[in-house]
Amino acid sequence: MNRTILITGGAGFIGSHVVRLFVNKYSNYNIINLDKLTYAGNLANLKDVEDKPNYKFIKEDICDFDAILKIFRQHAIDGVIHLAAESHVDRSIKDPFTFAKTNVIGTLSLLQASKQCWEDNFDEKLFYHISTDEVYGALKFDNTLFTEQTKYDPHSPYSASKASSDHFVRAFHDTYGLPVIITNCSNNYGPYQFPEKLIPLFINNIRRKKPLPVYGKGENVRDWLFVEDHARAIDIIFHRGKTGDTYNIGGFNEWSNIDLIKVIIKTVDRLLCNKEGESDDLITYVTDRAGHDLRYAIDSTKLKEELGWEPSLQFEEGIEKTVRWYLDNQKWMDDVTSGEYEKYYTTMYRDR
Ligand code: NAD
Ligand code: TYD
């Protein structure tokens, strides 16, 4: 079947992997990547697909409802995979308004455009909203996991804005019958992640022999998933997921920050042929993040049992692949960390 799918935020980290997968796998689909190109959006992430006949890029802000409606009509969009968002918790603590605007109003604008264009016939249409496990709040240090039934309990402005957007998506399903799916995924890692997030930031800082700022005692736990496994899950759910449902996506791969950081240091030192332990002294304990969630861990049993998805990559293999990619792509790293970001990061670090 021919389809025209709008992927929002396709120039960002996860979005670029989703765009690449869909453009390469589905030559009968028109893939439109709509992205505002904020500091986190980078078309260099998609160099390898930019000339493909089934790919088109549109620079636009999801908050501009009139522009979005026009794009829906012009291109006869019949599917949306919505990833565009402000995504960094530390930024949300400094500037919550931008998060409310993009993540809530931006999502509402896409929902309203979908409803207006599709309401005569919802058949074969889908609004797929990408969310996060952070909407569920924080777990204790025990064996509990977030399931699809876990009550929403967001703590940061980022997770509150994502929770709010999830509620709007559900409201459009329940009120207007809009065909929607929501997925809540754990922390992703892999190539093309903006280096304000833990893993690429630390790889870059080790390379440049700069301090590694560990928040608090480094005991917080995250559940890490290789980004290509997330993109594969999105493909499966977009095509075979049940409309109106929520699916959790996770790696069954919990790491405390400090243990993860030690693995990163060891891997970078080995690949750079540094002496073993050479970068250990870069670890610098700094003031904790305000409202820092203790532990996230996802139960993705539903996705495995209903649709057969499982993470494909062992963490050791994924982290090796990731470190190698950042070391081999220093120009990408230098390009995205120059200018405004360098100034922003220096201020962030000074504030701690
Ligand atoms: P990212 O910050 O790398 O990319 C976000 C993209 O959205 C960028 O290309 C940016 O230019 C674009 N964008 C921002 N505001 C926009 C606007 N107003 N209009 C149009 N485009 C805009 O984010 P990411 O890590 O790739 O996350 C993508 C999605 O997945 C987000 O919705 C995030 O909440 C969710 N998610 C991320 C993770 C993770 O670990 N990174 C985990 C679970 C869920
Ligand atoms: P991050 O990559 O920002 O993802 P999230 O906050 O969405 O989980 O952070 C991952 C973990 O690493 C989180 O517990 C905060 C911690 N962290 C640090 O200790 N130092 C840092 O410089 C950063 C960016 C994160």
Short mmCIF file of C-alpha atoms and ligand atoms in Angstrom, two decimals:
data_model
loop_
_atom_site.label_atom_id
_atom_site.label_comp_id
_atom_site.label_asym_id
_atom_site.label_seq_id
_atom_site.Cartn_x
_atom_site.Cartn_y
_atom_site.Cartn_z
CA MET A 1 0.00 0.00 0.00
CA ASN A 2 1.24 3.50 -0.81
CA ARG A 3 1.23 5.86 2.17
CA THR A 4 2.38 9.35 3.05
CA ILE A 5 3.80 9.43 6.54
CA LEU A 6 4.70 12.57 8.41
CA ILE A 7 7.58 11.97 10.83
CA THR A 8 8.06 14.94 13.16
CA GLY A 9 11.44 15.59 14.78
CA GLY A 10 13.15 13.45 12.15
CA ALA A 11 16.34 15.53 12.29
CA GLY A 12 16.83 14.69 15.97
CA PHE A 13 18.43 11.66 17.59
CA ILE A 14 15.70 8.98 17.56
CA GLY A 15 13.77 10.58 14.69
CA SER A 16 16.75 10.31 12.32
CA HIS A 17 16.97 6.55 12.96
CA VAL A 18 13.22 6.17 12.37
CA VAL A 19 13.37 8.20 9.13
CA ARG A 20 16.36 6.17 7.89
CA LEU A 21 14.61 2.87 8.64
CA PHE A 22 11.34 3.85 6.94
CA VAL A 23 12.93 5.49 3.87
CA ASN A 24 15.17 2.47 3.24
CA LYS A 25 12.60 -0.21 4.05
CA TYR A 26 9.46 1.20 2.44
CA SER A 27 10.15 2.53 -1.05
CA ASN A 28 6.36 2.66 -1.64
CA TYR A 29 5.89 5.19 1.20
CA ASN A 30 6.45 8.91 0.94
CA ILE A 31 8.30 9.91 4.08
CA ILE A 32 8.05 13.57 5.07
CA ASN A 33 10.40 14.67 7.80
CA LEU A 34 9.04 17.81 9.48
CA ASP A 35 11.44 19.51 11.85
CA LYS A 36 12.04 23.03 13.15
CA LEU A 37 15.79 22.37 13.38
CA THR A 38 16.27 23.58 16.93
CA TYR A 39 19.72 23.18 18.51
CA ALA A 40 18.93 19.41 18.66
CA GLY A 41 17.93 19.00 15.02
CA ASN A 42 20.65 18.37 12.48
CA LEU A 43 20.19 17.42 8.83
CA ALA A 44 23.71 15.97 8.82
CA ASN A 45 22.10 13.05 10.71
CA LEU A 46 20.31 12.09 7.48
CA LYS A 47 22.95 12.69 4.78
CA ASP A 48 22.70 9.08 3.59
CA VAL A 49 18.97 9.29 2.74
CA GLU A 50 18.52 12.93 1.72
CA ASP A 51 18.57 12.19 -2.03
CA LYS A 52 16.18 9.22 -1.93
CA PRO A 53 13.06 9.79 -4.09
CA ASN A 54 10.67 8.78 -1.27
CA TYR A 55 12.12 11.32 1.22
CA LYS A 56 11.23 14.98 1.69
CA PHE A 57 12.28 17.46 4.37
CA ILE A 58 10.10 20.37 5.51
CA LYS A 59 11.41 22.95 7.97
CA GLU A 60 8.44 23.91 10.14
CA ASP A 61 7.39 24.46 13.74
CA ILE A 62 4.76 21.97 15.00
CA CYS A 63 3.24 24.81 17.07
CA ASP A 64 2.22 26.69 13.90
CA PHE A 65 -1.24 25.15 13.42
CA ASP A 66 -2.06 26.91 10.12
CA ALA A 67 1.20 25.79 8.56
CA ILE A 68 0.72 22.21 9.81
CA LEU A 69 -2.86 22.05 8.48
CA LYS A 70 -1.66 23.27 5.08
CA ILE A 71 1.04 20.57 4.98
CA PHE A 72 -1.51 17.88 5.89
CA ARG A 73 -3.79 18.99 3.04
CA GLN A 74 -1.05 19.54 0.48
CA HIS A 75 0.55 16.13 1.00
CA ALA A 76 -2.51 14.04 1.91
CA ILE A 77 -0.82 12.75 5.06
CA ASP A 78 -2.33 9.46 6.26
CA GLY A 79 0.02 8.55 9.08
CA VAL A 80 1.92 10.52 11.72
CA ILE A 81 4.86 9.36 13.80
CA HIS A 82 5.33 12.19 16.26
CA LEU A 83 8.78 12.54 17.81
CA ALA A 84 9.38 16.31 17.73
CA ALA A 85 9.89 17.57 21.27
CA GLU A 86 12.13 19.38 23.66
CA SER A 87 13.80 16.40 25.27
CA HIS A 88 16.41 17.35 27.87
CA VAL A 89 15.41 17.36 31.55
CA ASP A 90 18.11 19.86 32.60
CA ARG A 91 16.90 22.38 30.00
CA SER A 92 13.30 21.89 31.17
CA ILE A 93 14.32 22.88 34.70
CA LYS A 94 15.76 26.14 33.37
CA ASP A 95 13.07 26.92 30.79
CA PRO A 96 9.75 25.09 31.39
CA PHE A 97 7.74 27.38 29.07
CA THR A 98 9.50 26.16 25.93
CA PHE A 99 8.71 22.58 26.98
CA ALA A 100 5.02 23.32 27.54
CA LYS A 101 4.82 25.10 24.21
CA THR A 102 6.54 22.53 22.00
CA ASN A 103 5.52 19.33 23.77
CA VAL A 104 1.92 20.24 24.66
CA ILE A 105 0.77 22.92 22.18
CA GLY A 106 2.85 21.40 19.36
CA THR A 107 1.25 17.98 19.92
CA LEU A 108 -2.21 19.55 20.14
CA SER A 109 -1.67 21.33 16.86
CA LEU A 110 -0.75 18.03 15.14
CA LEU A 111 -3.74 16.26 16.72
CA GLN A 112 -6.15 18.96 15.61
CA ALA A 113 -4.78 18.95 12.04
CA SER A 114 -5.08 15.13 11.92
CA LYS A 115 -8.64 15.27 13.20
CA GLN A 116 -9.69 17.99 10.75
CA CYS A 117 -8.20 16.20 7.76
CA TRP A 118 -9.17 12.65 8.63
CA GLU A 119 -12.53 12.85 10.41
CA ASP A 120 -14.63 11.94 7.35
CA ASN A 121 -12.88 8.59 7.23
CA PHE A 122 -10.49 7.39 9.92
CA ASP A 123 -9.83 4.06 8.09
CA GLU A 124 -6.14 3.36 7.45
CA LYS A 125 -5.11 6.48 9.39
CA LEU A 126 -2.85 6.52 12.46
CA PHE A 127 -1.46 9.11 14.85
CA TYR A 128 1.49 7.44 16.61
CA HIS A 129 2.80 9.45 19.55
CA ILE A 130 6.27 8.74 20.93
CA SER A 131 6.49 9.23 24.67
CA THR A 132 8.81 8.38 27.52
CA ASP A 133 8.90 6.20 30.63
CA GLU A 134 9.61 9.39 32.63
CA VAL A 135 5.83 10.13 32.73
CA TYR A 136 5.50 7.27 35.25
CA GLY A 137 7.68 9.07 37.82
CA ALA A 138 10.35 7.25 39.80
CA LEU A 139 10.74 3.70 41.10
CA LYS A 140 12.46 2.71 44.33
CA PHE A 141 15.53 0.46 44.47
CA ASP A 142 13.47 -2.74 44.32
CA ASN A 143 12.23 -5.16 41.67
CA THR A 144 9.23 -3.15 40.50
CA LEU A 145 8.92 -2.11 36.85
CA PHE A 146 6.76 0.40 34.96
CA THR A 147 3.91 -1.38 33.20
CA GLU A 148 1.26 0.08 30.89
CA GLN A 149 -1.01 0.27 33.98
CA THR A 150 1.39 2.34 36.11
CA LYS A 151 -0.21 5.63 37.16
CA TYR A 152 1.28 8.78 35.65
CA ASP A 153 3.35 10.70 38.21
CA PRO A 154 5.74 13.05 36.39
CA HIS A 155 8.27 15.07 38.40
CA SER A 156 10.26 17.22 36.00
CA PRO A 157 8.87 19.94 33.71
CA TYR A 158 10.00 17.70 30.82
CA SER A 159 8.08 14.65 32.02
CA ALA A 160 5.07 16.80 33.00
CA SER A 161 4.93 18.23 29.47
CA LYS A 162 5.21 14.75 27.93
CA ALA A 163 2.51 13.40 30.29
CA SER A 164 0.26 16.29 29.31
CA SER A 165 0.77 15.59 25.61
CA ASP A 166 -0.01 11.88 26.19
CA HIS A 167 -3.30 12.90 27.88
CA PHE A 168 -4.23 15.07 24.88
CA VAL A 169 -3.52 12.17 22.51
CA ARG A 170 -5.78 9.87 24.56
CA ALA A 171 -8.44 12.59 24.79
CA PHE A 172 -8.52 12.90 20.99
CA HIS A 173 -9.02 9.14 20.75
CA ASP A 174 -11.76 9.02 23.39
CA THR A 175 -13.57 12.21 22.29
CA TYR A 176 -13.26 12.21 18.51
CA GLY A 177 -12.31 8.60 17.74
CA LEU A 178 -8.92 9.62 16.32
CA PRO A 179 -6.92 6.41 15.75
CA VAL A 180 -3.89 6.75 18.04
CA ILE A 181 -1.14 4.66 19.58
CA ILE A 182 1.21 5.82 22.35
CA THR A 183 4.52 4.22 23.26
CA ASN A 184 6.56 4.96 26.37
CA CYS A 185 10.22 4.12 25.97
CA SER A 186 13.21 4.00 28.31
CA ASN A 187 16.51 5.88 27.84
CA ASN A 188 17.96 5.48 24.35
CA TYR A 189 21.65 5.48 23.39
CA GLY A 190 23.53 5.23 20.10
CA PRO A 191 24.85 7.36 17.22
CA TYR A 192 23.61 10.93 16.54
CA GLN A 193 22.51 11.73 20.11
CA PHE A 194 23.05 15.37 21.02
CA PRO A 195 26.00 15.51 23.45
CA GLU A 196 24.15 17.13 26.33
CA LYS A 197 22.82 13.67 27.23
CA LEU A 198 24.93 11.47 29.49
CA ILE A 199 26.53 8.96 27.11
CA PRO A 200 27.70 11.18 24.21
CA LEU A 201 28.61 13.99 26.62
CA PHE A 202 30.88 11.73 28.63
CA ILE A 203 32.47 10.12 25.56
CA ASN A 204 33.28 13.59 24.23
CA ASN A 205 34.56 14.85 27.57
CA ILE A 206 36.85 11.84 28.01
CA ARG A 207 38.26 12.43 24.54
CA ARG A 208 38.87 16.08 25.40
CA LYS A 209 40.08 15.26 28.95
CA LYS A 210 37.35 17.40 30.47
CA PRO A 211 35.58 16.68 33.80
CA LEU A 212 32.73 14.14 33.87
CA PRO A 213 29.98 15.76 36.00
CA VAL A 214 28.21 12.98 37.93
CA TYR A 215 25.00 14.27 39.51
CA GLY A 216 24.66 13.45 43.22
CA LYS A 217 26.24 10.12 44.12
CA GLY A 218 25.76 8.60 40.68
CA GLU A 219 23.40 5.99 42.15
CA ASN A 220 20.35 6.80 39.97
CA VAL A 221 19.32 3.94 37.72
CA ARG A 222 18.26 4.08 34.07
CA ASP A 223 17.15 1.31 31.67
CA TRP A 224 19.16 1.72 28.43
CA LEU A 225 17.99 0.70 24.96
CA PHE A 226 19.99 0.88 21.71
CA VAL A 227 18.28 3.43 19.47
CA GLU A 228 18.01 1.13 16.43
CA ASP A 229 16.04 -1.33 18.58
CA HIS A 230 13.65 1.50 19.45
CA ALA A 231 13.27 2.38 15.75
CA ARG A 232 12.55 -1.29 14.99
CA ALA A 233 9.88 -1.35 17.71
CA ILE A 234 8.29 1.80 16.25
CA ASP A 235 8.14 0.13 12.82
CA ILE A 236 6.44 -2.99 14.24
CA ILE A 237 3.98 -1.01 16.36
CA PHE A 238 3.14 1.46 13.57
CA HIS A 239 2.17 -1.46 11.31
CA ARG A 240 0.74 -4.01 13.73
CA GLY A 241 -0.04 -2.19 17.00
CA LYS A 242 -3.60 -2.05 18.26
CA THR A 243 -5.26 1.33 17.80
CA GLY A 244 -6.06 3.04 21.10
CA ASP A 245 -3.37 1.05 22.95
CA THR A 246 -0.23 1.96 24.83
CA TYR A 247 2.98 -0.10 24.63
CA ASN A 248 6.02 0.15 26.88
CA ILE A 249 9.41 -0.24 25.18
CA GLY A 250 12.50 -0.99 27.26
CA GLY A 251 15.83 -2.72 27.29
CA PHE A 252 15.54 -4.88 30.44
CA ASN A 253 18.96 -3.31 30.95
CA GLU A 254 19.29 -1.35 34.19
CA TRP A 255 22.50 0.47 35.08
CA SER A 256 23.34 2.84 37.89
CA ASN A 257 24.90 5.97 36.43
CA ILE A 258 28.25 5.41 38.11
CA ASP A 259 28.55 1.80 36.89
CA LEU A 260 27.60 2.89 33.39
CA ILE A 261 30.14 5.73 33.51
CA LYS A 262 32.88 3.26 34.47
CA VAL A 263 32.02 1.11 31.43
CA ILE A 264 32.14 4.19 29.18
CA ILE A 265 35.52 5.29 30.57
CA LYS A 266 36.98 1.80 30.13
CA THR A 267 35.69 1.51 26.56
CA VAL A 268 36.88 4.97 25.47
CA ASP A 269 40.31 4.50 27.07
CA ARG A 270 40.72 1.11 25.38
CA LEU A 271 39.67 2.39 21.94
CA LEU A 272 41.91 5.46 22.24
CA CYS A 273 44.80 3.23 23.39
CA ASN A 274 45.03 5.20 26.66
CA LYS A 275 46.54 3.56 29.73
CA GLU A 276 43.93 1.56 31.68
CA GLY A 277 42.36 3.85 34.30
CA GLU A 278 43.84 6.99 32.72
CA SER A 279 40.49 8.83 32.65
CA ASP A 280 39.13 7.64 36.04
CA ASP A 281 40.19 10.93 37.65
CA LEU A 282 37.90 12.90 35.34
CA ILE A 283 34.90 11.73 37.41
CA THR A 284 33.65 14.81 39.28
CA TYR A 285 30.71 14.59 41.66
CA VAL A 286 28.54 17.72 41.31
CA THR A 287 25.31 19.06 42.84
CA ASP A 288 22.42 16.72 42.11
CA ARG A 289 19.75 17.52 39.50
CA ALA A 290 16.66 19.07 41.17
CA GLY A 291 13.90 16.48 41.54
CA HIS A 292 16.23 13.78 40.16
CA ASP A 293 14.21 10.58 39.62
CA LEU A 294 15.86 7.67 41.43
CA ARG A 295 15.15 4.78 39.10
CA TYR A 296 13.42 4.03 35.78
CA ALA A 297 12.82 0.47 34.55
CA ILE A 298 10.38 -0.69 31.91
CA ASP A 299 8.40 -3.89 31.63
CA SER A 300 7.95 -4.44 27.89
CA THR A 301 6.36 -7.90 28.20
CA LYS A 302 3.18 -6.77 26.42
CA LEU A 303 5.16 -5.75 23.34
CA LYS A 304 7.04 -9.06 23.35
CA GLU A 305 3.94 -11.21 23.82
CA GLU A 306 1.62 -9.35 21.42
CA LEU A 307 4.00 -8.27 18.67
CA GLY A 308 7.13 -10.36 19.20
CA TRP A 309 9.56 -7.44 19.72
CA GLU A 310 12.63 -7.85 21.88
CA PRO A 311 15.85 -5.83 22.13
CA SER A 312 18.32 -7.39 19.69
CA LEU A 313 21.60 -6.04 20.96
CA GLN A 314 23.52 -6.95 24.11
CA PHE A 315 24.53 -3.83 26.01
CA GLU A 316 28.28 -4.55 25.76
CA GLU A 317 27.98 -4.71 21.96
CA GLY A 318 25.77 -1.59 21.83
CA ILE A 319 28.08 0.53 23.96
CA GLU A 320 31.15 -0.55 21.97
CA LYS A 321 29.38 0.34 18.71
CA THR A 322 28.29 3.68 20.17
CA VAL A 323 31.70 4.72 21.53
CA ARG A 324 33.34 3.75 18.22
CA TRP A 325 30.80 5.82 16.30
CA TYR A 326 31.45 8.99 18.33
CA LEU A 327 35.23 8.53 18.13
CA ASP A 328 35.02 7.95 14.36
CA ASN A 329 32.72 10.93 13.84
CA GLN A 330 34.59 13.72 15.56
CA LYS A 331 33.63 16.24 12.90
CA TRP A 332 29.94 15.62 13.65
CA MET A 333 30.66 16.06 17.34
CA ASP A 334 32.77 19.19 16.83
CA ASP A 335 30.12 20.73 14.55
CA VAL A 336 27.27 20.25 17.03
CA THR A 337 29.26 21.32 20.08
CA SER A 338 30.64 24.54 18.61
CA GLY A 339 29.11 28.00 19.01
CA GLU A 340 25.90 28.40 21.02
CA TYR A 341 26.04 24.96 22.63
CA GLU A 342 29.55 25.47 23.94
CA LYS A 343 28.38 28.69 25.64
CA TYR A 344 25.22 27.03 27.01
CA TYR A 345 27.06 24.03 28.38
CA THR A 346 29.74 26.13 30.02
CA THR A 347 27.00 28.09 31.84
CA MET A 348 25.18 24.90 32.87
CA TYR A 349 28.33 23.41 34.30
CA ARG A 350 29.32 26.62 36.08
CA ASP A 351 25.87 26.75 37.73
CA ARG A 352 26.49 23.41 39.40
P1 NAD B 1 16.02 15.25 20.25
O1 NAD B 1 16.03 16.40 21.19
O2 NAD B 1 17.30 14.63 19.82
O3 NAD B 1 15.24 15.67 18.90
C1 NAD B 1 14.08 16.42 18.91
C2 NAD B 1 13.82 16.92 17.50
O4 NAD B 1 12.60 17.68 17.51
C3 NAD B 1 14.91 17.86 16.96
O5 NAD B 1 15.24 17.50 15.64
C4 NAD B 1 14.26 19.24 17.01
O6 NAD B 1 14.74 20.12 16.01
C5 NAD B 1 12.80 18.89 16.79
N1 NAD B 1 11.90 19.91 17.33
C6 NAD B 1 11.93 20.49 18.56
N2 NAD B 1 10.97 21.41 18.68
C7 NAD B 1 10.29 21.41 17.51
C8 NAD B 1 9.17 22.15 17.01
N3 NAD B 1 8.57 23.08 17.77
N4 NAD B 1 8.72 21.89 15.77
C9 NAD B 1 9.32 20.95 14.99
N5 NAD B 1 10.40 20.24 15.40
C10 NAD B 1 10.87 20.46 16.63
O7 NAD B 1 15.05 14.17 20.90
P2 NAD B 1 15.12 12.58 20.90
O8 NAD B 1 15.98 12.13 22.01
O9 NAD B 1 15.37 12.10 19.52
O10 NAD B 1 13.61 12.25 21.32
C11 NAD B 1 12.60 12.12 20.34
C12 NAD B 1 11.29 11.79 21.02
O11 NAD B 1 11.41 10.58 21.76
C13 NAD B 1 10.84 12.86 22.03
O12 NAD B 1 9.45 12.99 21.92
C14 NAD B 1 11.24 12.28 23.38
O13 NAD B 1 10.38 12.74 24.39
C15 NAD B 1 11.05 10.79 23.12
N6 NAD B 1 11.90 9.90 23.93
C16 NAD B 1 13.25 10.08 23.98
C17 NAD B 1 14.04 9.20 24.72
C18 NAD B 1 15.54 9.35 24.77
O14 NAD B 1 16.20 8.62 25.51
N7 NAD B 1 16.16 10.22 23.99
C19 NAD B 1 13.44 8.15 25.42
C20 NAD B 1 12.06 7.99 25.34
C21 NAD B 1 11.29 8.87 24.58
P1 TYD B 2 20.15 12.08 30.65
O1 TYD B 2 21.00 11.53 29.56
O2 TYD B 2 20.01 13.55 30.76
O3 TYD B 2 18.72 11.37 30.52
P2 TYD B 2 17.43 11.41 31.51
O4 TYD B 2 17.61 12.50 32.51
O5 TYD B 2 16.32 11.67 30.57
O6 TYD B 2 17.38 10.04 32.14
O7 TYD B 2 20.70 11.56 32.04
C1 TYD B 2 20.83 10.18 32.33
C2 TYD B 2 21.25 10.06 33.78
O8 TYD B 2 22.56 10.60 33.95
C3 TYD B 2 20.35 10.85 34.74
O9 TYD B 2 20.19 10.10 35.94
C4 TYD B 2 21.13 12.13 35.01
C5 TYD B 2 22.58 11.68 34.90
N1 TYD B 2 23.52 12.70 34.39
C6 TYD B 2 24.71 12.98 35.10
O10 TYD B 2 24.97 12.41 36.18
N2 TYD B 2 25.56 13.92 34.58
C7 TYD B 2 25.30 14.59 33.42
O11 TYD B 2 26.10 15.45 33.01
C8 TYD B 2 24.10 14.26 32.69
C9 TYD B 2 23.77 14.96 31.40
C10 TYD B 2 23.24 13.30 33.21
#
